[in-house]
Short mmCIF file of C-alpha atoms and ligand atoms in Angstrom, two decimals:
data_model
loop_
_atom_site.label_atom_id
_atom_site.label_comp_id
_atom_site.label_asym_id
_atom_site.label_seq_id
_atom_site.Cartn_x
_atom_site.Cartn_y
_atom_site.Cartn_z
CA MET A 1 20.80 -16.67 1.88
CA LYS A 2 20.31 -13.70 4.18
CA ALA A 3 16.87 -12.95 5.60
CA ALA A 4 15.33 -10.61 8.19
CA ILE A 5 13.09 -12.63 10.51
CA PHE A 6 10.25 -11.34 12.66
CA ASP A 7 10.32 -13.47 15.80
CA GLY A 8 7.69 -11.59 17.77
CA SER A 9 10.09 -8.99 19.17
CA PRO A 10 10.07 -5.33 18.02
CA THR A 11 13.24 -5.64 15.91
CA LEU A 12 13.91 -7.92 12.97
CA ARG A 13 16.66 -10.51 13.36
CA LEU A 14 19.14 -11.12 10.53
CA THR A 15 19.72 -14.77 9.88
CA ASP A 16 20.68 -17.34 7.26
CA LEU A 17 17.93 -19.42 5.67
CA PRO A 18 18.12 -22.13 3.03
CA ILE A 19 16.78 -21.18 -0.41
CA GLN A 20 13.51 -23.03 -0.94
CA GLU A 21 13.52 -24.77 -4.33
CA PRO A 22 10.33 -24.05 -6.31
CA GLY A 23 7.69 -26.77 -6.51
CA PRO A 24 5.96 -27.57 -9.86
CA ASP A 25 3.71 -24.46 -9.69
CA GLU A 26 6.18 -22.17 -7.96
CA VAL A 27 8.64 -19.46 -8.92
CA LEU A 28 11.94 -18.68 -7.22
CA ILE A 29 12.60 -14.94 -7.31
CA ARG A 30 15.86 -13.14 -6.63
CA ILE A 31 14.47 -10.14 -4.80
CA ASP A 32 15.66 -6.77 -6.04
CA SER A 33 13.42 -4.37 -4.12
CA ALA A 34 11.12 -4.74 -1.13
CA THR A 35 9.49 -1.61 0.26
CA ILE A 36 8.48 -1.04 3.87
CA CYS A 37 4.74 -0.68 4.46
CA GLY A 38 3.07 0.93 7.49
CA THR A 39 1.73 -2.55 8.22
CA ASP A 40 5.29 -3.84 8.71
CA GLN A 41 5.80 -1.12 11.31
CA HIS A 42 2.48 -2.01 12.96
CA ILE A 43 3.57 -5.66 13.12
CA LEU A 44 6.79 -4.74 14.93
CA GLU A 45 4.80 -2.51 17.30
CA GLY A 46 2.46 -5.42 18.07
CA LYS A 47 -0.58 -3.64 16.60
CA PHE A 48 -1.06 -5.93 13.62
CA TRP A 49 -1.01 -9.69 13.44
CA ALA A 50 1.75 -11.73 11.78
CA LYS A 51 2.84 -15.30 12.43
CA PRO A 52 6.38 -15.52 13.82
CA PRO A 53 8.88 -16.73 12.89
CA VAL A 54 8.36 -15.18 9.46
CA VAL A 55 10.24 -12.98 7.00
CA LEU A 56 8.26 -9.74 6.66
CA GLY A 57 7.89 -7.69 3.47
CA HIS A 58 4.74 -7.96 1.33
CA GLU A 59 5.66 -5.32 -1.28
CA PHE A 60 8.38 -6.78 -3.46
CA ALA A 61 9.67 -7.39 -6.96
CA GLY A 62 12.65 -9.14 -8.45
CA TYR A 63 14.03 -11.32 -11.19
CA VAL A 64 12.91 -14.88 -11.81
CA GLU A 65 15.73 -17.27 -10.93
CA ARG A 66 14.10 -20.69 -11.48
CA VAL A 67 10.60 -21.95 -12.22
CA GLY A 68 8.73 -25.20 -11.52
CA GLU A 69 7.81 -27.52 -14.39
CA ARG A 70 4.20 -26.33 -14.71
CA VAL A 71 4.95 -22.58 -14.59
CA ARG A 72 3.92 -20.85 -17.82
CA ASN A 73 3.61 -17.13 -17.04
CA CYS A 74 7.29 -16.27 -16.55
CA GLU A 75 10.78 -17.55 -17.18
CA PRO A 76 14.23 -17.03 -15.69
CA GLY A 77 15.43 -13.45 -16.07
CA ASP A 78 11.96 -11.85 -16.17
CA LEU A 79 11.32 -8.88 -13.89
CA VAL A 80 8.17 -9.71 -11.92
CA SER A 81 5.96 -8.10 -9.29
CA VAL A 82 4.29 -10.23 -6.63
CA GLU A 83 0.68 -9.91 -5.46
CA PRO A 84 1.34 -11.33 -2.01
CA HIS A 85 -2.05 -12.78 -1.00
CA VAL A 86 -3.30 -16.35 -1.27
CA TYR A 87 -6.98 -16.96 -0.57
CA CYS A 88 -8.59 -20.22 0.56
CA GLY A 89 -11.39 -20.32 -2.00
CA CYS A 90 -13.67 -22.15 0.44
CA CYS A 91 -14.89 -19.58 2.98
CA LYS A 92 -18.02 -17.44 2.64
CA PRO A 93 -16.29 -14.23 1.40
CA CYS A 94 -14.23 -16.23 -1.13
CA ARG A 95 -17.39 -17.89 -2.43
CA LEU A 96 -19.21 -14.57 -2.70
CA GLY A 97 -16.47 -13.07 -4.90
CA LYS A 98 -14.71 -11.09 -2.17
CA PRO A 99 -11.54 -13.15 -1.75
CA HIS A 100 -9.62 -10.26 -0.15
CA LEU A 101 -11.92 -10.67 2.87
CA CYS A 102 -11.03 -14.38 3.05
CA LEU A 103 -11.24 -15.79 6.56
CA ASP A 104 -8.35 -18.18 6.01
CA ARG A 105 -5.92 -16.25 3.85
CA LEU A 106 -2.17 -16.50 3.62
CA ALA A 107 0.21 -13.73 2.63
CA TRP A 108 3.89 -13.52 1.90
CA GLY A 109 5.39 -11.23 4.50
CA ILE A 110 2.62 -11.93 7.05
CA ASN A 111 2.49 -15.69 7.57
CA LEU A 112 4.67 -16.90 4.68
CA ASN A 113 8.26 -15.72 4.19
CA GLY A 114 8.14 -12.42 2.29
CA GLY A 115 10.41 -9.87 0.65
CA PHE A 116 13.02 -8.98 3.26
CA GLU A 117 15.26 -11.85 2.14
CA GLN A 118 17.44 -12.54 -0.88
CA TYR A 119 15.23 -15.16 -2.55
CA ALA A 120 11.51 -15.83 -2.22
CA THR A 121 9.56 -18.84 -3.46
CA VAL A 122 5.99 -17.94 -4.46
CA ARG A 123 3.05 -19.47 -6.33
CA MET A 124 2.98 -18.72 -10.05
CA ASP A 125 -0.52 -17.22 -9.88
CA THR A 126 0.81 -14.42 -7.66
CA VAL A 127 3.54 -13.46 -10.15
CA TYR A 128 2.96 -10.64 -12.66
CA GLN A 129 5.13 -9.51 -15.55
CA VAL A 130 6.31 -5.91 -15.23
CA PRO A 131 5.78 -3.63 -18.26
CA GLU A 132 8.82 -2.55 -20.19
CA GLY A 133 10.36 0.70 -19.03
CA LEU A 134 9.57 0.14 -15.36
CA GLY A 135 12.26 -0.72 -12.86
CA PRO A 136 12.07 -3.10 -9.90
CA GLU A 137 11.39 -0.35 -7.35
CA GLU A 138 8.23 0.79 -9.12
CA ALA A 139 7.30 -2.87 -9.61
CA ALA A 140 7.60 -3.39 -5.85
CA LEU A 141 4.93 -0.70 -5.42
CA GLY A 142 2.39 -2.94 -7.19
CA GLU A 143 0.72 -4.11 -3.99
CA ILE A 144 0.27 -0.71 -2.36
CA THR A 145 -0.87 0.75 -5.67
CA GLY A 146 -3.44 -2.04 -5.90
CA CYS A 147 -4.71 -1.21 -2.41
CA CYS A 148 -5.04 2.44 -3.48
CA MET A 149 -6.80 1.43 -6.71
CA HIS A 150 -9.31 -0.66 -4.77
CA GLY A 151 -9.94 2.33 -2.49
CA ILE A 152 -10.50 4.68 -5.42
CA ASP A 153 -12.82 2.08 -7.02
CA ARG A 154 -14.76 1.80 -3.75
CA VAL A 155 -15.23 5.54 -3.21
CA GLY A 156 -15.90 6.19 -6.89
CA VAL A 157 -14.03 9.39 -7.75
CA GLU A 158 -15.83 11.10 -10.63
CA LEU A 159 -14.98 13.70 -13.27
CA GLY A 160 -14.85 17.15 -11.70
CA ASP A 161 -14.68 16.02 -8.06
CA LEU A 162 -12.81 17.97 -5.43
CA VAL A 163 -10.93 15.29 -3.51
CA VAL A 164 -9.36 15.83 -0.09
CA ILE A 165 -6.72 13.36 1.07
CA LEU A 166 -5.90 13.36 4.78
CA GLY A 167 -2.35 12.04 5.03
CA GLY A 168 0.30 12.65 2.39
CA GLY A 169 2.56 9.65 2.74
CA ALA A 170 3.31 7.28 -0.13
CA ALA A 171 -0.25 5.92 -0.15
CA GLY A 172 -1.70 9.44 -0.06
CA LEU A 173 0.34 10.35 -3.13
CA ILE A 174 -0.60 7.21 -5.04
CA LEU A 175 -4.26 7.85 -4.17
CA ALA A 176 -3.81 11.39 -5.50
CA ARG A 177 -2.35 10.12 -8.77
CA LEU A 178 -5.22 7.67 -9.24
CA ALA A 179 -7.87 10.26 -8.31
CA GLU A 180 -6.30 12.58 -10.86
CA LEU A 181 -6.49 9.88 -13.56
CA ARG A 182 -10.14 9.28 -12.63
CA GLY A 183 -10.85 12.93 -13.42
CA ALA A 184 -10.68 14.78 -10.10
CA ALA A 185 -10.69 18.50 -10.82
CA ARG A 186 -8.78 19.44 -7.70
CA ILE A 187 -6.88 17.52 -5.06
CA VAL A 188 -6.13 18.95 -1.63
CA ILE A 189 -3.70 17.04 0.58
CA SER A 190 -3.39 17.54 4.33
CA GLU A 191 -0.04 16.51 5.82
CA PRO A 192 1.55 17.63 9.11
CA ASN A 193 5.14 16.66 8.15
CA ALA A 194 6.85 19.70 6.55
CA ALA A 195 9.36 17.68 4.51
CA ARG A 196 6.54 15.58 3.10
CA ARG A 197 4.57 18.70 2.18
CA GLU A 198 7.54 19.76 0.05
CA GLN A 199 7.65 16.33 -1.61
CA ILE A 200 3.91 16.46 -2.29
CA ARG A 201 4.34 19.82 -4.05
CA ALA A 202 7.22 18.37 -6.06
CA PHE A 203 4.85 15.61 -7.19
CA GLY A 204 2.62 18.29 -8.70
CA TYR A 205 0.05 18.90 -5.96
CA PRO A 206 0.25 22.56 -4.91
CA ASP A 207 -2.85 22.44 -2.66
CA VAL A 208 -1.10 21.15 0.44
CA VAL A 209 -2.29 22.07 3.92
CA ASP A 210 -0.47 21.89 7.24
CA PRO A 211 -3.34 20.73 9.48
CA LEU A 212 -1.52 21.74 12.66
CA ASN A 213 -1.12 25.38 11.69
CA GLU A 214 -3.82 25.98 9.09
CA ASP A 215 -7.60 25.66 9.21
CA LEU A 216 -8.25 22.86 6.72
CA ALA A 217 -12.05 23.18 6.99
CA ALA A 218 -11.85 26.90 6.20
CA ARG A 219 -9.63 26.14 3.21
CA ILE A 220 -12.11 23.59 1.84
CA ASP A 221 -15.02 25.95 2.50
CA ALA A 222 -13.23 28.70 0.60
CA LEU A 223 -12.65 26.38 -2.37
CA THR A 224 -16.23 25.06 -2.45
CA ASP A 225 -18.39 28.06 -1.45
CA GLY A 226 -18.91 26.39 1.90
CA LEU A 227 -20.32 23.19 0.37
CA GLY A 228 -17.53 20.78 1.32
CA ALA A 229 -15.47 18.27 -0.64
CA ASP A 230 -17.03 15.70 -2.99
CA VAL A 231 -14.72 12.97 -1.74
CA VAL A 232 -12.61 12.78 1.41
CA ILE A 233 -10.05 10.02 1.83
CA GLU A 234 -8.74 9.25 5.30
CA ALA A 235 -5.21 7.98 4.65
CA ALA A 236 -3.55 8.65 8.00
CA GLY A 237 -5.19 5.97 10.16
CA ARG A 238 -5.92 8.35 13.03
CA ALA A 239 -9.01 9.11 15.12
CA GLU A 240 -8.75 12.86 14.47
CA THR A 241 -8.61 12.49 10.70
CA ALA A 242 -11.41 9.90 10.74
CA ALA A 243 -13.68 12.44 12.45
CA GLN A 244 -12.46 15.24 10.19
CA ALA A 245 -13.24 13.22 7.04
CA VAL A 246 -16.95 13.17 7.86
CA GLU A 247 -16.91 16.89 8.68
CA LEU A 248 -15.24 17.98 5.43
CA VAL A 249 -17.48 16.18 2.94
CA CYS A 250 -20.39 17.81 1.08
CA HIS A 251 -24.07 16.82 0.92
CA GLY A 252 -24.25 13.51 -0.92
CA GLY A 253 -20.46 13.19 -0.71
CA ARG A 254 -18.34 10.09 -0.19
CA VAL A 255 -15.79 9.24 2.49
CA LEU A 256 -13.19 6.49 2.22
CA PHE A 257 -11.50 5.02 5.27
CA PHE A 258 -8.22 3.84 3.80
CA GLY A 259 -5.64 4.47 6.55
CA VAL A 260 -4.95 1.68 9.00
CA ALA A 261 -6.04 2.82 12.45
CA ALA A 262 -4.95 0.49 15.24
CA PRO A 263 -7.78 -1.85 16.30
CA GLY A 264 -9.67 -0.33 19.22
CA THR A 265 -9.14 3.26 18.07
CA MET A 266 -12.42 5.19 18.45
CA ALA A 267 -13.40 8.40 16.66
CA ALA A 268 -16.09 10.98 17.50
CA ILE A 269 -18.38 11.13 14.46
CA GLU A 270 -21.73 12.95 14.34
CA PRO A 271 -24.30 10.42 13.05
CA ASN A 272 -26.78 13.17 12.22
CA ARG A 273 -24.32 14.59 9.74
CA ILE A 274 -24.07 11.30 7.88
CA PHE A 275 -27.87 10.98 7.96
CA ALA A 276 -28.81 14.53 7.02
CA ARG A 277 -26.20 14.91 4.32
CA GLU A 278 -26.64 11.38 2.98
CA ILE A 279 -22.93 10.79 3.22
CA THR A 280 -21.61 7.48 1.93
CA VAL A 281 -18.85 6.06 4.11
CA VAL A 282 -16.86 3.12 2.76
CA GLY A 283 -13.78 1.25 3.86
CA SER A 284 -11.29 -0.53 1.68
CA ILE A 285 -8.76 -3.18 2.52
CA ARG A 286 -6.19 -4.96 0.35
CA ASN A 287 -6.13 -5.10 -3.40
CA PRO A 288 -8.61 -7.56 -4.94
CA TYR A 289 -8.34 -8.06 -8.72
CA THR A 290 -6.11 -5.02 -9.11
CA HIS A 291 -2.58 -6.29 -9.75
CA HIS A 292 -3.11 -6.84 -13.47
CA ARG A 293 -4.65 -3.38 -13.86
CA VAL A 294 -1.89 -1.89 -11.73
CA MET A 295 0.76 -3.29 -14.07
CA GLU A 296 -1.13 -1.68 -16.97
CA ILE A 297 -1.40 1.74 -15.32
CA LEU A 298 1.93 1.92 -13.42
CA PRO A 299 3.86 3.53 -16.30
CA ARG A 300 1.40 6.45 -16.25
CA LEU A 301 1.57 6.99 -12.49
CA ARG A 302 5.11 8.39 -12.43
CA LEU A 303 5.86 6.89 -9.01
CA LYS A 304 9.62 6.55 -9.38
CA ASP A 305 10.47 9.32 -6.93
CA ILE A 306 8.23 7.86 -4.22
CA VAL A 307 11.16 5.65 -3.20
CA THR A 308 13.29 8.16 -1.30
CA HIS A 309 15.52 5.87 0.80
CA ARG A 310 17.37 2.63 0.04
CA PHE A 311 19.04 0.29 2.52
CA PRO A 312 20.85 -3.04 2.17
CA LEU A 313 19.26 -5.92 4.10
CA GLU A 314 22.01 -5.75 6.75
CA ASN A 315 20.82 -2.24 7.67
CA ILE A 316 17.13 -3.07 7.88
CA ALA A 317 16.92 -1.89 11.51
CA GLU A 318 18.17 1.52 10.39
CA ALA A 319 15.59 1.48 7.58
CA PHE A 320 12.77 0.85 10.05
CA ASP A 321 14.10 3.61 12.32
CA ALA A 322 13.91 6.02 9.37
CA ALA A 323 10.37 4.84 8.59
CA HIS A 324 9.43 5.29 12.24
CA ARG A 325 10.72 8.87 12.18
CA GLY A 326 8.48 9.53 9.16
CA GLU A 327 11.45 10.21 6.88
CA GLY A 328 10.88 10.32 3.15
CA LEU A 329 8.01 8.57 1.41
CA LYS A 330 8.84 4.95 0.62
CA ILE A 331 11.84 3.17 2.08
CA CYS A 332 13.21 0.32 0.00
CA ILE A 333 15.24 -2.68 1.13
CA LYS A 334 17.71 -4.05 -1.42
CA PRO A 335 18.33 -7.64 -0.25
CA ASN A 336 20.88 -8.37 -2.96
CA GLY A 337 22.67 -5.02 -2.71
ZN1 ZN B 1 1.06 -2.99 2.93
ZN1 ZN B 2 -11.40 -17.79 1.85
#
């Protein structure tokens, strides 16, 4: 089968790999859709760890091809979504009920062969049935949607909140959808990319700000009588937006650091502001205990149009170039055409 291997260099290498037959507790999946995550780009740029040689792609879905003898949650032909993490169960975070912070975790697409190949062999406990009516591309968004759900859980959006999202990429839009379902009264999205601002409006969010040419703080002040936003979500992974998040939030408000800033990035934040306004700042990483809930809620999230570009596996370099240029929202690899 064809696969795109990360060998430590900044471009993926197309190669042939043998299909790995499933063990007793494993499922062989014919991959239909695997979407590119910002983390994949960071891996190629050397800013995020992965273990070469490995097939990248941790957001994927496909059809069950064969199952091991003990597998009981799916059968050949089923459309399934994969939650790509495997936790050790033995480290301190695992034993305190925070497995996503596991010190010895494995993940398909990071240190186990992931979705940018024609067939993947995964453990049955990472395989989830996809609700009827959803296609494989939406199913592939299960992981990123779970990360967004965990973030929204952590920051605790409440009925009536004004929520500001800094960064209107795919994650920003999914965060907006979830905040809306949690009862946010108003959602303001800040996004410097003009094409993306159009897409955000098309998704039903008219309050879109161009932070390079508009005064976002003045806009939030005007909407809140100068009080600030109830919740600010940093979803761009940048020092400027990290600092801005703390400046835009109201007294008693909550800030979520969701975007992946490169390690070592520093931001200028005024501690007195966090103290005097009793601001709660939380981070969120990965998607603990969300994939089941994500499969339940996905049909209501209307995410279909988030996938804007599709490429066959042979053109994966082109797909990453498009992602690098910030084109579209989600770029999907179709390993089996
Ligand atoms: Zn990701
Ligand atoms: Zn662990």
